[in-house]
Coordinates of C-alpha atoms in Angstrom, one line a residue:
M27 CA 16.2 -14.8 -26.5
V28 CA 18.1 -16.9 -24.1
S29 CA 19.6 -20.3 -24.9
E30 CA 21.3 -22.4 -22.4
H31 CA 22.5 -26.0 -21.6
V32 CA 21.2 -27.4 -18.3
H33 CA 23.4 -30.1 -16.7
A34 CA 21.0 -32.6 -15.3
T35 CA 21.6 -35.9 -13.5
G36 CA 22.3 -38.5 -16.1
G37 CA 23.8 -36.2 -18.8
D38 CA 23.4 -32.9 -20.5
T39 CA 20.0 -31.8 -21.6
S40 CA 19.7 -29.1 -24.3
L41 CA 17.2 -26.5 -23.1
L42 CA 15.9 -23.6 -25.0
A43 CA 14.9 -20.8 -22.7
L44 CA 13.0 -17.8 -24.1
K45 CA 12.6 -14.4 -22.4
I46 CA 9.1 -13.0 -22.3
L47 CA 7.9 -9.7 -20.9
V48 CA 4.5 -9.2 -19.3
A49 CA 3.5 -5.5 -19.5
G50 CA 0.5 -3.3 -19.2
G51 CA -1.1 -0.6 -17.0
F52 CA -1.2 -0.3 -13.3
G53 CA -3.3 -3.0 -11.6
V54 CA -4.1 -4.9 -14.8
G55 CA -3.0 -8.3 -13.4
K56 CA 0.7 -8.7 -14.5
T57 CA 1.8 -10.1 -11.1
T58 CA -1.3 -12.3 -11.0
L59 CA -0.5 -13.8 -14.4
V60 CA 3.1 -14.5 -13.7
G61 CA 2.2 -16.1 -10.4
A62 CA -0.6 -18.2 -11.9
V63 CA 1.5 -19.8 -14.6
S64 CA 5.0 -20.0 -12.9
E65 CA 6.1 -23.5 -12.0
I66 CA 8.6 -22.0 -9.5
K67 CA 7.8 -19.7 -6.6
P68 CA 7.7 -16.3 -8.4
L69 CA 10.1 -13.5 -7.5
R70 CA 8.0 -10.5 -6.6
T71 CA 9.1 -6.9 -5.8
E72 CA 5.8 -5.6 -4.4
E73 CA 5.5 -2.9 -1.9
L74 CA 2.5 -1.5 -0.1
L75 CA 0.9 1.5 -1.8
S76 CA 1.6 4.6 0.3
E77 CA -0.4 7.8 0.6
V78 CA 2.3 9.5 -1.4
G79 CA 2.0 6.9 -4.2
R80 CA -1.8 7.2 -4.3
S81 CA -1.4 10.8 -5.3
V82 CA 0.4 9.8 -8.5
D83 CA -1.0 6.3 -9.2
D84 CA -4.5 6.2 -10.8
T85 CA -6.4 3.7 -8.7
D86 CA -9.8 4.3 -10.3
G87 CA -11.3 0.9 -11.0
V88 CA -8.7 -0.9 -8.9
D89 CA -9.7 0.5 -5.5
R90 CA -8.9 -2.7 -3.7
K91 CA -5.3 -2.8 -4.9
V92 CA -3.0 -2.4 -1.9
T93 CA 0.4 -3.3 -3.4
T94 CA 2.5 -2.3 -6.5
T95 CA 5.4 -3.8 -8.3
V96 CA 8.5 -1.6 -7.9
A97 CA 11.1 -3.5 -10.0
M98 CA 9.8 -6.7 -11.7
D99 CA 8.1 -10.0 -11.2
F100 CA 9.9 -13.2 -12.4
G101 CA 8.7 -16.7 -13.0
R102 CA 9.3 -19.7 -15.2
I103 CA 7.1 -22.1 -17.1
T104 CA 7.9 -25.1 -19.2
I105 CA 5.8 -25.1 -22.4
R106 CA 7.0 -28.5 -23.6
S107 CA 10.0 -30.7 -23.1
G108 CA 13.1 -28.7 -23.9
L109 CA 11.3 -25.3 -24.1
S110 CA 10.9 -23.0 -21.1
L111 CA 9.8 -19.4 -20.8
Y112 CA 11.4 -16.9 -18.4
L113 CA 8.7 -14.4 -17.5
F114 CA 9.6 -10.8 -16.5
G115 CA 6.6 -8.7 -15.3
T116 CA 7.3 -5.0 -15.8
P117 CA 6.1 -2.3 -13.4
G118 CA 3.2 -0.4 -14.8
Q119 CA 3.7 3.2 -13.6
D120 CA 5.4 5.9 -15.7
R121 CA 8.1 6.5 -13.0
F122 CA 9.4 2.9 -13.4
W123 CA 9.7 2.9 -17.2
F124 CA 13.4 3.4 -17.1
L125 CA 13.6 -0.3 -16.3
W126 CA 11.8 -1.4 -19.5
D127 CA 14.8 -0.9 -21.8
E128 CA 16.9 -3.2 -19.5
L129 CA 14.2 -5.8 -19.2
S130 CA 13.5 -5.9 -22.9
Q131 CA 17.1 -6.8 -23.9
G132 CA 17.0 -10.2 -25.5
A133 CA 13.3 -10.7 -25.2
L134 CA 11.5 -12.9 -27.8
G135 CA 8.3 -10.9 -27.3
A136 CA 5.8 -9.5 -24.9
V137 CA 2.3 -9.9 -23.5
V138 CA 0.5 -6.7 -23.1
L139 CA -2.3 -7.2 -20.5
A140 CA -5.3 -5.0 -21.0
D141 CA -8.4 -4.1 -18.9
T142 CA -11.3 -2.9 -21.0
R143 CA -12.4 -0.7 -18.1
R144 CA -9.1 1.2 -18.4
L145 CA -8.0 0.4 -21.9
E146 CA -6.1 3.6 -22.4
D147 CA -3.6 2.3 -19.7
C148 CA -2.1 -0.2 -22.1
F149 CA -1.4 2.4 -24.9
P150 CA 2.1 3.2 -23.6
A151 CA 3.1 -0.5 -23.6
V152 CA 1.6 -1.0 -27.1
D153 CA 3.5 2.0 -28.4
Y154 CA 6.8 0.9 -26.7
F155 CA 6.8 -2.5 -28.3
E156 CA 5.6 -1.3 -31.7
H157 CA 8.3 1.4 -31.9
R158 CA 11.0 -1.2 -30.9
H159 CA 9.7 -3.9 -33.3
I160 CA 9.2 -6.3 -30.4
P161 CA 6.5 -8.8 -31.2
F162 CA 3.6 -8.8 -28.7
V163 CA 0.1 -10.1 -28.2
V164 CA -2.6 -8.2 -26.3
A165 CA -4.3 -10.3 -23.7
V166 CA -7.5 -8.9 -22.4
N167 CA -7.9 -9.8 -18.7
C168 CA -11.6 -10.4 -18.3
F169 CA -12.4 -9.0 -14.9
P170 CA -15.7 -10.1 -13.3
G171 CA -18.4 -7.5 -14.0
A172 CA -16.6 -5.8 -16.8
R173 CA -18.3 -5.3 -20.1
T174 CA -17.2 -8.0 -22.6
Y175 CA -15.7 -6.9 -26.0
S176 CA -14.6 -9.1 -28.8
A177 CA -10.9 -9.4 -29.9
P178 CA -11.5 -7.5 -33.1
E179 CA -13.2 -4.6 -31.2
V180 CA -10.2 -4.4 -28.9
A181 CA -7.8 -4.4 -31.8
R182 CA -9.7 -1.6 -33.5
A183 CA -9.8 0.5 -30.2
L184 CA -6.1 0.1 -29.8
D185 CA -5.4 0.7 -33.5
L186 CA -3.1 -2.3 -33.6
D187 CA -0.9 -3.2 -36.5
Q188 CA -2.6 -5.7 -38.7
G189 CA -2.0 -9.2 -37.6
T190 CA -1.2 -8.4 -33.9
P191 CA -3.1 -11.1 -31.9
V192 CA -5.6 -10.2 -29.3
V193 CA -6.7 -12.9 -26.9
L194 CA -9.2 -13.0 -24.1
C195 CA -7.9 -14.5 -20.8
D196 CA -8.3 -14.9 -17.1
A197 CA -4.9 -13.9 -15.5
R198 CA -5.8 -16.0 -12.4
D199 CA -6.1 -19.2 -14.4
R200 CA -3.0 -21.2 -15.2
A201 CA -4.4 -22.8 -18.3
S202 CA -5.7 -19.5 -19.7
G203 CA -2.3 -17.8 -19.0
K204 CA -0.4 -20.7 -20.6
E205 CA -2.6 -20.4 -23.8
V206 CA -1.7 -16.7 -24.0
L207 CA 2.0 -17.5 -23.8
I208 CA 1.7 -20.2 -26.4
R209 CA 0.0 -17.8 -28.8
L210 CA 2.8 -15.3 -28.2
V211 CA 5.6 -17.8 -28.8
E212 CA 3.9 -18.9 -32.1
Y213 CA 3.3 -15.4 -33.3
A214 CA 6.8 -14.1 -32.3
G215 CA 8.4 -17.1 -34.0
R216 CA 6.6 -16.3 -37.3
V217 CA 7.6 -12.6 -37.0
H218 CA 11.3 -13.4 -36.3
T219 CA 11.4 -16.0 -39.1
A220 CA 9.9 -13.6 -41.6
R221 CA 12.5 -11.0 -40.6
L222 CA 15.3 -13.5 -41.0
L223 CA 14.1 -14.5 -44.4
D224 CA 13.8 -10.8 -45.4
S225 CA 17.4 -10.1 -44.3
V226 CA 18.9 -12.9 -46.5
S227 CA 16.7 -12.3 -49.6

């Protein structure tokens, strides 16, 4: 979590800034989600897919994808007055996972984007956050033409810990993405509060 004071014209304004990760498999919509909700021009580190990359990146189901994130995406959104979220989109391919430990330092929580056509692609992200006890929500990006599953069905398929939220969303839509982030902040806040109470009891 990041807390800072922003010096604005007319005096100091106390601003709480929370770090959020956006993770998931290759081509699931992480860059799209960050770009859709960010109130600043998002930082992107996308490169064109090469023929060499195509031999190691599974593009089944995302045949039209021509770029890939090679470091991270970054954006910012103000949830309410005095509360902003800094969004860090992680690269989805195995060969970039060494970046995850650095990006996860100080994070309040994470959004794991899922595509029901390639649900197994989000297993590594789910495992990563579960093993490190980082609160996360699973956001099912509802692609046009994909079969629709309910949140409980997705939770069972992913064998999520009880209470882990699953929400349906459209990563292209700002309001939908903002709702996902609000759900994460609320959930992560409850988890961190419970842990704090346990530590002092």
